[in-house]
Amino acid sequence: MFLDRFLPKFKKKNVKTKKPKEKKETVKQYTPFPPPQQQSKIDMQLESGEYFLSDEQKKSKEKAKRSDIRSQEKSQKDVERAKVFVAPKEKKRKSTEPGSNEVRSGR
């Protein structure tokens, strides 16, 4: 057709197609029994005795836990800050003794 000259002409490109990755099949041993059921949050609280604590006791326990963590972090930061103030080790100089052969000019 005479309209073909107005259409864009694209160059042919040979594009490589990606090969799919081969999956390694790992054969798992068949077990007829399901894994043991995980404990619920309430079951874990019953075991530790936390379930029977009052609200005030729970809050005080959490507060003590937080303050303990905070104090540990503070001590670590203090150690880091103290590192800046440690004086560097000085190199030992050769001491000039009065009986040595070195002569100093008096200028």
The first five atom37 places (N, CA, C, CB, O) and aatype in JSON, in Angstrom:
{
  "aatype": [12, 13, 10, 3, 1, 13, 10, 14, 11, 13, 11, 11, 11, 2, 19, 11, 16, 11, 11, 14, 11, 6, 11, 11, 6, 16, 19, 11, 5, 18, 16, 14, 13, 14, 14, 14, 5, 5, 5, 15, 11, 9, 3, 12, 5, 10, 6, 15, 7, 6, 18, 13, 10, 15, 3, 6, 5, 11, 11, 15, 11, 6, 11, 0, 11, 1, 15, 3, 9, 1, 15, 5, 6, 11, 15, 5, 11, 3, 19, 6, 1, 0, 11, 19, 13, 19, 0, 14, 11, 6, 11, 11, 1, 11, 15, 16, 6, 14, 7, 15, 2, 6, 19, 1, 15, 7, 1],
  "atom_mask": [
    [1, 1, 1, 1, 1],
    [1, 1, 1, 1, 1],
    [1, 1, 1, 1, 1],
    [1, 1, 1, 1, 1],
    [1, 1, 1, 1, 1],
    [1, 1, 1, 1, 1],
    [1, 1, 1, 1, 1],
    [1, 1, 1, 1, 1],
    [1, 1, 1, 1, 1],
    [1, 1, 1, 1, 1],
    [1, 1, 1, 1, 1],
    [1, 1, 1, 1, 1],
    [1, 1, 1, 1, 1],
    [1, 1, 1, 1, 1],
    [1, 1, 1, 1, 1],
    [1, 1, 1, 1, 1],
    [1, 1, 1, 1, 1],
    [1, 1, 1, 1, 1],
    [1, 1, 1, 1, 1],
    [1, 1, 1, 1, 1],
    [1, 1, 1, 1, 1],
    [1, 1, 1, 1, 1],
    [1, 1, 1, 1, 1],
    [1, 1, 1, 1, 1],
    [1, 1, 1, 1, 1],
    [1, 1, 1, 1, 1],
    [1, 1, 1, 1, 1],
    [1, 1, 1, 1, 1],
    [1, 1, 1, 1, 1],
    [1, 1, 1, 1, 1],
    [1, 1, 1, 1, 1],
    [1, 1, 1, 1, 1],
    [1, 1, 1, 1, 1],
    [1, 1, 1, 1, 1],
    [1, 1, 1, 1, 1],
    [1, 1, 1, 1, 1],
    [1, 1, 1, 1, 1],
    [1, 1, 1, 1, 1],
    [1, 1, 1, 1, 1],
    [1, 1, 1, 1, 1],
    [1, 1, 1, 1, 1],
    [1, 1, 1, 1, 1],
    [1, 1, 1, 1, 1],
    [1, 1, 1, 1, 1],
    [1, 1, 1, 1, 1],
    [1, 1, 1, 1, 1],
    [1, 1, 1, 1, 1],
    [1, 1, 1, 1, 1],
    [1, 1, 1, 0, 1],
    [1, 1, 1, 1, 1],
    [1, 1, 1, 1, 1],
    [1, 1, 1, 1, 1],
    [1, 1, 1, 1, 1],
    [1, 1, 1, 1, 1],
    [1, 1, 1, 1, 1],
    [1, 1, 1, 1, 1],
    [1, 1, 1, 1, 1],
    [1, 1, 1, 1, 1],
    [1, 1, 1, 1, 1],
    [1, 1, 1, 1, 1],
    [1, 1, 1, 1, 1],
    [1, 1, 1, 1, 1],
    [1, 1, 1, 1, 1],
    [1, 1, 1, 1, 1],
    [1, 1, 1, 1, 1],
    [1, 1, 1, 1, 1],
    [1, 1, 1, 1, 1],
    [1, 1, 1, 1, 1],
    [1, 1, 1, 1, 1],
    [1, 1, 1, 1, 1],
    [1, 1, 1, 1, 1],
    [1, 1, 1, 1, 1],
    [1, 1, 1, 1, 1],
    [1, 1, 1, 1, 1],
    [1, 1, 1, 1, 1],
    [1, 1, 1, 1, 1],
    [1, 1, 1, 1, 1],
    [1, 1, 1, 1, 1],
    [1, 1, 1, 1, 1],
    [1, 1, 1, 1, 1],
    [1, 1, 1, 1, 1],
    [1, 1, 1, 1, 1],
    [1, 1, 1, 1, 1],
    [1, 1, 1, 1, 1],
    [1, 1, 1, 1, 1],
    [1, 1, 1, 1, 1],
    [1, 1, 1, 1, 1],
    [1, 1, 1, 1, 1],
    [1, 1, 1, 1, 1],
    [1, 1, 1, 1, 1],
    [1, 1, 1, 1, 1],
    [1, 1, 1, 1, 1],
    [1, 1, 1, 1, 1],
    [1, 1, 1, 1, 1],
    [1, 1, 1, 1, 1],
    [1, 1, 1, 1, 1],
    [1, 1, 1, 1, 1],
    [1, 1, 1, 1, 1],
    [1, 1, 1, 0, 1],
    [1, 1, 1, 1, 1],
    [1, 1, 1, 1, 1],
    [1, 1, 1, 1, 1],
    [1, 1, 1, 1, 1],
    [1, 1, 1, 1, 1],
    [1, 1, 1, 1, 1],
    [1, 1, 1, 0, 1],
    [1, 1, 1, 1, 1]
  ],
  "atom_positions": [
    [[0.83, -1.18, 0.0], [0.0, 0.0, 0.0], [0.88, 1.25, 0.0], [-0.95, 0.0, 1.21], [2.04, 1.2, 0.39]],
    [[0.33, 2.32, -0.42], [1.1, 3.56, -0.48], [1.22, 4.22, 0.9], [0.46, 4.53, -1.47], [2.02, 5.15, 1.05]],
    [[0.43, 3.77, 1.92], [0.51, 4.33, 3.27], [1.65, 3.7, 4.08], [-0.82, 4.13, 3.99], [1.97, 4.18, 5.17]],
    [[2.24, 2.64, 3.57], [3.32, 1.96, 4.29], [4.52, 2.88, 4.5], [3.74, 0.71, 3.53], [5.25, 2.72, 5.47]],
    [[4.71, 3.78, 3.64], [5.88, 4.64, 3.77], [5.75, 5.61, 4.96], [6.1, 5.44, 2.48], [6.76, 6.16, 5.39]],
    [[4.55, 5.82, 5.49], [4.34, 6.7, 6.65], [4.41, 5.95, 7.97], [2.99, 7.39, 6.53], [4.48, 6.58, 9.03]],
    [[4.38, 4.64, 7.95], [4.45, 3.84, 9.18], [5.9, 3.69, 9.62], [3.8, 2.45, 8.98], [6.79, 3.64, 8.77]],
    [[6.16, 3.62, 10.92], [7.56, 3.46, 11.38], [8.1, 2.1, 11.0], [7.66, 3.66, 12.91], [7.37, 1.1, 11.0]],
    [[9.39, 2.08, 10.68], [10.03, 0.82, 10.32], [11.03, 0.48, 11.43], [10.74, 0.92, 8.93], [11.99, 1.21, 11.66]],
    [[10.79, -0.65, 12.1], [11.66, -1.08, 13.2], [12.65, -2.1, 12.7], [10.83, -1.66, 14.36], [12.34, -2.94, 11.84]],
    [[13.87, -2.02, 13.25], [14.88, -3.0, 12.88], [14.62, -4.27, 13.65], [16.31, -2.46, 13.15], [14.15, -4.25, 14.78]],
    [[14.93, -5.38, 13.02], [14.76, -6.67, 13.66], [15.91, -6.89, 14.63], [14.69, -7.82, 12.6], [17.07, -6.63, 14.29]],
    [[15.6, -7.35, 15.84], [16.63, -7.61, 16.84], [16.5, -9.06, 17.31], [16.51, -6.63, 18.05], [15.4, -9.56, 17.56]],
    [[17.63, -9.7, 17.41], [17.64, -11.06, 17.96], [17.86, -10.94, 19.47], [18.75, -11.95, 17.29], [18.98, -10.72, 19.94]],
    [[16.8, -11.1, 20.2], [16.87, -10.97, 21.66], [16.95, -12.36, 22.27], [15.64, -10.18, 22.21], [16.14, -13.24, 21.97]],
    [[17.94, -12.55, 23.14], [18.07, -13.85, 23.79], [17.0, -13.98, 24.87], [19.5, -14.04, 24.41], [16.75, -13.04, 25.63]],
    [[16.38, -15.12, 24.91], [15.38, -15.35, 25.94], [16.06, -15.97, 27.15], [14.23, -16.26, 25.42], [16.97, -16.78, 27.01]],
    [[15.6, -15.6, 28.32], [16.18, -16.12, 29.55], [15.7, -17.55, 29.77], [15.82, -15.22, 30.76], [14.51, -17.86, 29.63]],
    [[16.65, -18.39, 30.12], [16.28, -19.77, 30.42], [15.8, -19.84, 31.85], [17.47, -20.73, 30.18], [16.39, -19.21, 32.74]],
    [[14.75, -20.59, 32.1], [14.28, -20.7, 33.49], [15.3, -21.47, 34.33], [12.9, -21.41, 33.54], [15.93, -22.42, 33.87]],
    [[15.44, -21.03, 35.58], [16.39, -21.68, 36.48], [15.87, -23.07, 36.83], [16.62, -20.83, 37.76], [14.69, -23.29, 37.07]],
    [[16.82, -23.98, 36.86], [16.44, -25.34, 37.22], [16.3, -25.43, 38.72], [17.48, -26.36, 36.7], [17.19, -25.0, 39.46]],
    [[15.2, -25.98, 39.17], [14.95, -26.12, 40.59], [15.48, -27.46, 41.06], [13.45, -25.98, 40.91], [15.2, -28.51, 40.47]],
    [[16.24, -27.4, 42.13], [16.74, -28.64, 42.7], [15.67, -29.2, 43.63], [18.08, -28.42, 43.47], [15.23, -28.54, 44.57]],
    [[15.28, -30.38, 43.34], [14.24, -30.99, 44.14], [14.87, -31.7, 45.33], [13.39, -31.96, 43.31], [15.69, -32.61, 45.17]],
    [[14.47, -31.28, 46.52], [14.94, -31.96, 47.71], [13.81, -32.87, 48.19], [15.38, -30.94, 48.82], [12.69, -32.42, 48.42]],
    [[14.13, -34.1, 48.33], [13.13, -35.07, 48.74], [13.09, -35.09, 50.26], [13.42, -36.48, 48.16], [14.07, -35.44, 50.91]],
    [[11.96, -34.72, 50.81], [11.8, -34.73, 52.25], [11.2, -36.06, 52.67], [10.93, -33.54, 52.72], [10.38, -36.66, 51.97]],
    [[11.63, -36.49, 53.83], [11.12, -37.75, 54.33], [9.68, -37.55, 54.79], [12.01, -38.28, 55.48], [9.36, -36.58, 55.48]],
    [[8.84, -38.46, 54.42], [7.42, -38.38, 54.75], [7.19, -38.78, 56.2], [6.59, -39.28, 53.82], [7.63, -39.84, 56.65]],
    [[6.5, -37.89, 56.93], [6.11, -38.24, 58.29], [4.6, -38.17, 58.39], [6.78, -37.29, 59.33], [4.0, -37.16, 58.04]],
    [[3.98, -39.23, 58.87], [2.52, -39.24, 58.92], [1.94, -38.36, 60.03], [2.03, -40.65, 59.11], [0.75, -38.08, 60.03]],
    [[2.78, -37.93, 60.98], [2.28, -37.15, 62.1], [2.56, -35.66, 61.9], [2.9, -37.63, 63.42], [3.67, -35.31, 61.48]],
    [[1.61, -34.8, 62.17], [1.84, -33.37, 62.03], [2.76, -32.85, 63.14], [0.49, -32.6, 62.05], [2.91, -33.52, 64.17]],
    [[3.36, -31.71, 62.95], [4.21, -31.16, 64.01], [3.38, -30.8, 65.24], [4.97, -29.93, 63.5], [2.18, -30.56, 65.13]],
    [[4.01, -30.75, 66.41], [3.23, -30.43, 67.61], [2.69, -29.01, 67.55], [4.09, -30.61, 68.88], [3.32, -28.12, 66.99]],
    [[1.52, -28.82, 68.12], [0.86, -27.52, 68.06], [1.58, -26.53, 68.98], [-0.63, -27.65, 68.46], [1.96, -26.88, 70.1]],
    [[1.77, -25.31, 68.5], [2.44, -24.3, 69.3], [1.51, -23.81, 70.4], [2.89, -23.12, 68.42], [0.29, -23.79, 70.24]],
    [[2.12, -23.43, 71.52], [1.32, -22.96, 72.64], [0.77, -21.57, 72.36], [2.14, -22.96, 73.93], [1.42, -20.74, 71.71]],
    [[-0.42, -21.33, 72.85], [-1.01, -20.0, 72.68], [-0.4, -19.05, 73.7], [-2.55, -20.05, 72.82], [0.31, -19.48, 74.61]],
    [[-0.68, -17.78, 73.55], [-0.14, -16.76, 74.45], [-0.64, -16.99, 75.87], [-0.52, -15.35, 73.95], [0.1, -16.82, 76.84]],
    [[-1.9, -17.36, 75.99], [-2.48, -17.59, 77.31], [-1.85, -18.81, 77.98], [-4.01, -17.78, 77.2], [-1.59, -18.79, 79.18]],
    [[-1.59, -19.87, 77.2], [-0.94, -21.06, 77.76], [0.45, -20.72, 78.29], [-0.84, -22.16, 76.7], [0.84, -21.21, 79.35]],
    [[1.19, -19.89, 77.56], [2.53, -19.5, 78.01], [2.45, -18.65, 79.27], [3.27, -18.74, 76.89], [3.29, -18.78, 80.16]],
    [[1.44, -17.78, 79.36], [1.26, -16.97, 80.56], [0.89, -17.84, 81.75], [0.19, -15.9, 80.32], [1.34, -17.58, 82.87]],
    [[0.07, -18.88, 81.53], [-0.31, -19.79, 82.62], [0.91, -20.52, 83.15], [-1.37, -20.8, 82.14], [1.06, -20.69, 84.36]],
    [[1.79, -20.97, 82.26], [2.99, -21.7, 82.69], [3.91, -20.82, 83.52], [3.74, -22.24, 81.48], [4.47, -21.28, 84.52]],
    [[4.07, -19.55, 83.11], [4.99, -18.67, 83.82], [4.36, -18.06, 85.07], [5.47, -17.58, 82.9], [5.07, -17.5, 85.9]],
    [[3.04, -18.15, 85.2], [2.34, -17.58, 86.34], [1.98, -16.13, 86.13], [0.0, 0.0, 0.0], [1.41, -15.5, 87.03]],
    [[2.28, -15.58, 84.98], [2.01, -14.19, 84.68], [0.51, -13.93, 84.5], [2.76, -13.77, 83.42], [0.05, -12.8, 84.67]],
    [[-0.24, -14.96, 84.17], [-1.67, -14.84, 83.9], [-2.43, -14.39, 85.15], [-2.23, -16.17, 83.39], [-3.44, -13.69, 85.05]],
    [[-1.92, -14.79, 86.32], [-2.65, -14.53, 87.56], [-2.23, -13.22, 88.23], [-2.44, -15.66, 88.52], [-2.77, -12.88, 89.28]],
    [[-1.28, -12.48, 87.65], [-0.84, -11.22, 88.23], [-1.88, -10.13, 87.99], [0.51, -10.81, 87.65], [-2.61, -10.17, 87.0]],
    [[-1.94, -9.17, 88.9], [-2.87, -8.06, 88.71], [-2.27, -7.08, 87.69], [-3.16, -7.33, 90.07], [-1.11, -7.19, 87.3]],
    [[-3.09, -6.15, 87.28], [-2.64, -5.17, 86.28], [-1.46, -4.35, 86.8], [-3.79, -4.24, 85.88], [-0.51, -4.08, 86.07]],
    [[-1.53, -3.96, 88.08], [-0.46, -3.16, 88.66], [0.85, -3.94, 88.69], [-0.84, -2.7, 90.08], [1.92, -3.39, 88.42]],
    [[0.77, -5.21, 89.02], [1.97, -6.05, 89.07], [2.56, -6.22, 87.67], [1.64, -7.42, 89.69], [3.78, -6.21, 87.5]],
    [[1.69, -6.39, 86.68], [2.16, -6.53, 85.3], [2.87, -5.26, 84.84], [0.99, -6.86, 84.35], [3.93, -5.32, 84.22]],
    [[2.27, -4.1, 85.16], [2.86, -2.83, 84.75], [4.2, -2.61, 85.44], [1.91, -1.66, 85.05], [5.16, -2.14, 84.82]],
    [[4.28, -2.94, 86.73], [5.54, -2.74, 87.46], [6.62, -3.67, 86.92], [5.33, -2.96, 88.97], [7.79, -3.3, 86.86]],
    [[6.23, -4.89, 86.54], [7.19, -5.84, 85.97], [7.73, -5.32, 84.64], [6.54, -7.23, 85.78], [8.93, -5.39, 84.39]],
    [[6.83, -4.8, 83.78], [7.25, -4.24, 82.5], [8.15, -3.02, 82.71], [6.01, -3.85, 81.66], [9.14, -2.83, 81.99]],
    [[7.79, -2.18, 83.7], [8.57, -0.99, 83.97], [9.97, -1.35, 84.44], [7.86, -0.12, 85.01], [10.95, -0.72, 84.05]],
    [[10.06, -2.36, 85.29], [11.37, -2.81, 85.78], [12.21, -3.37, 84.63], [11.21, -3.87, 86.88], [13.42, -3.15, 84.57]],
    [[11.56, -4.11, 83.74], [12.25, -4.69, 82.59], [12.8, -3.58, 81.69], [11.3, -5.61, 81.79], [13.95, -3.66, 81.23]],
    [[11.98, -2.56, 81.43], [12.41, -1.44, 80.58], [13.56, -0.67, 81.22], [11.23, -0.49, 80.32], [14.52, -0.31, 80.55]],
    [[13.46, -0.43, 82.54], [14.51, 0.34, 83.2], [15.82, -0.44, 83.21], [14.1, 0.69, 84.64], [16.9, 0.16, 83.13]],
    [[15.75, -1.76, 83.32], [16.95, -2.6, 83.28], [17.61, -2.49, 81.91], [16.6, -4.07, 83.59], [18.83, -2.33, 81.81]],
    [[16.82, -2.58, 80.86], [17.34, -2.47, 79.5], [17.94, -1.07, 79.28], [16.22, -2.75, 78.45], [19.0, -0.93, 78.69]],
    [[17.23, -0.05, 79.78], [17.69, 1.33, 79.63], [19.03, 1.54, 80.34], [16.64, 2.3, 80.16], [19.91, 2.22, 79.82]],
    [[19.17, 0.96, 81.53], [20.42, 1.14, 82.28], [21.58, 0.44, 81.57], [20.27, 0.6, 83.72], [22.7, 0.94, 81.58]],
    [[21.31, -0.71, 80.97], [22.36, -1.41, 80.23], [22.8, -0.58, 79.03], [21.86, -2.8, 79.77], [23.99, -0.46, 78.77]],
    [[21.85, -0.02, 78.3], [22.17, 0.8, 77.14], [22.93, 2.05, 77.57], [20.9, 1.18, 76.38], [23.85, 2.48, 76.87]],
    [[22.55, 2.64, 78.7], [23.22, 3.84, 79.19], [24.67, 3.53, 79.56], [22.47, 4.42, 80.41], [25.57, 4.32, 79.26]],
    [[24.9, 2.38, 80.19], [26.27, 2.03, 80.57], [27.13, 1.82, 79.32], [26.28, 0.76, 81.45], [28.31, 2.2, 79.3]],
    [[26.56, 1.22, 78.28], [27.29, 1.03, 77.03], [27.64, 2.38, 76.39], [26.48, 0.16, 76.04], [28.75, 2.56, 75.9]],
    [[26.7, 3.31, 76.4], [26.95, 4.64, 75.84], [28.01, 5.37, 76.64], [25.66, 5.45, 75.79], [28.85, 6.07, 76.07]],
    [[27.98, 5.22, 77.96], [28.98, 5.87, 78.8], [30.37, 5.34, 78.48], [28.67, 5.65, 80.29], [31.33, 6.11, 78.44]],
    [[30.48, 4.05, 78.24], [31.77, 3.47, 77.88], [32.25, 4.03, 76.55], [31.68, 1.93, 77.81], [33.43, 4.35, 76.4]],
    [[31.34, 4.16, 75.59], [31.7, 4.72, 74.28], [32.16, 6.17, 74.42], [30.51, 4.63, 73.31], [33.13, 6.58, 73.77]],
    [[31.47, 6.94, 75.26], [31.85, 8.35, 75.45], [33.19, 8.46, 76.15], [30.76, 9.11, 76.25], [33.98, 9.36, 75.87]],
    [[33.45, 7.53, 77.07], [34.7, 7.58, 77.84], [35.91, 7.26, 76.96], [34.63, 6.6, 79.02], [37.02, 7.68, 77.27]],
    [[35.7, 6.52, 75.88], [36.79, 6.17, 74.99], [37.45, 7.41, 74.38], [36.29, 5.25, 73.88], [38.64, 7.41, 74.09]],
    [[36.68, 8.46, 74.19], [37.2, 9.69, 73.59], [38.21, 10.35, 74.53], [36.05, 10.66, 73.27], [39.18, 10.96, 74.07]],
    [[37.98, 10.25, 75.84], [38.8, 10.95, 76.81], [40.03, 10.17, 77.25], [37.97, 11.28, 78.0], [40.81, 10.68, 78.06]],
    [[40.23, 8.96, 76.76], [41.41, 8.19, 77.12], [42.6, 8.77, 76.36], [41.21, 6.67, 76.81], [42.55, 8.94, 75.14]],
    [[43.67, 9.05, 77.11], [44.85, 9.64, 76.48], [45.55, 8.6, 75.62], [45.81, 10.2, 77.55], [45.67, 7.44, 76.01]],
    [[46.03, 9.02, 74.45], [46.74, 8.06, 73.59], [48.09, 7.71, 74.2], [46.93, 8.64, 72.16], [48.65, 8.49, 74.96]],
    [[48.59, 6.55, 73.88], [49.88, 6.11, 74.4], [50.99, 6.92, 73.73], [50.1, 4.58, 74.17], [51.01, 7.09, 72.51]],
    [[51.88, 7.41, 74.55], [52.98, 8.22, 74.02], [54.15, 7.32, 73.66], [53.42, 9.3, 75.04], [54.39, 6.3, 74.31]],
    [[54.85, 7.72, 72.63], [56.03, 6.95, 72.22], [57.18, 7.33, 73.14], [56.39, 7.22, 70.73], [57.35, 8.49, 73.52]],
    [[57.97, 6.35, 73.49], [59.11, 6.61, 74.36], [60.22, 7.26, 73.55], [59.62, 5.31, 75.03], [60.56, 6.79, 72.46]],
    [[60.77, 8.34, 74.08], [61.85, 9.04, 73.4], [63.19, 8.58, 73.97], [61.68, 10.58, 73.54], [63.29, 8.11, 75.11]],
    [[64.17, 8.72, 73.16], [65.51, 8.42, 73.64], [65.95, 9.57, 74.52], [66.52, 8.2, 72.45], [65.96, 10.73, 74.09]],
    [[66.3, 9.26, 75.74], [66.69, 10.34, 76.66], [68.16, 10.68, 76.44], [66.44, 9.93, 78.13], [69.01, 9.8, 76.27]],
    [[68.44, 11.97, 76.45], [69.84, 12.4, 76.3], [70.42, 12.56, 77.69], [69.95, 13.74, 75.48], [69.95, 13.37, 78.49]],
    [[71.44, 11.8, 77.97], [72.08, 11.85, 79.28], [73.17, 12.91, 79.26], [72.66, 10.47, 79.68], [73.69, 13.24, 78.19]],
    [[73.53, 13.47, 80.44], [74.55, 14.53, 80.46], [75.94, 14.03, 80.03], [74.64, 15.13, 81.85], [76.74, 14.85, 79.59]],
    [[76.26, 12.77, 80.14], [77.56, 12.25, 79.76], [77.64, 11.76, 78.34], [0.0, 0.0, 0.0], [78.62, 11.12, 77.97]],
    [[76.63, 12.04, 77.52], [76.64, 11.55, 76.15], [77.49, 12.42, 75.26], [75.22, 11.47, 75.6], [77.9, 13.52, 75.66]],
    [[77.78, 11.96, 74.04], [78.67, 12.66, 73.12], [77.97, 13.76, 72.31], [79.3, 11.68, 72.18], [78.63, 14.48, 71.56]],
    [[76.68, 13.89, 72.46], [75.94, 14.89, 71.68], [76.28, 16.29, 72.19], [74.41, 14.63, 71.77], [76.36, 16.53, 73.39]],
    [[76.47, 17.21, 71.26], [76.79, 18.58, 71.62], [75.69, 19.48, 71.11], [78.18, 19.02, 71.06], [75.31, 19.44, 69.94]],
    [[75.18, 20.3, 72.02], [74.12, 21.24, 71.62], [74.73, 22.61, 71.44], [72.97, 21.29, 72.67], [75.6, 23.03, 72.21]],
    [[74.27, 23.28, 70.43], [74.78, 24.64, 70.22], [73.99, 25.57, 71.11], [74.68, 25.07, 68.73], [72.8, 25.37, 71.32]],
    [[74.64, 26.58, 71.61], [74.01, 27.48, 72.57], [73.33, 28.67, 71.91], [0.0, 0.0, 0.0], [73.18, 29.69, 72.58]],
    [[72.94, 28.61, 70.73], [72.31, 29.73, 70.03], [70.94, 29.97, 70.51], [72.27, 29.5, 68.57], [70.27, 30.88, 70.03]]
  ]
}
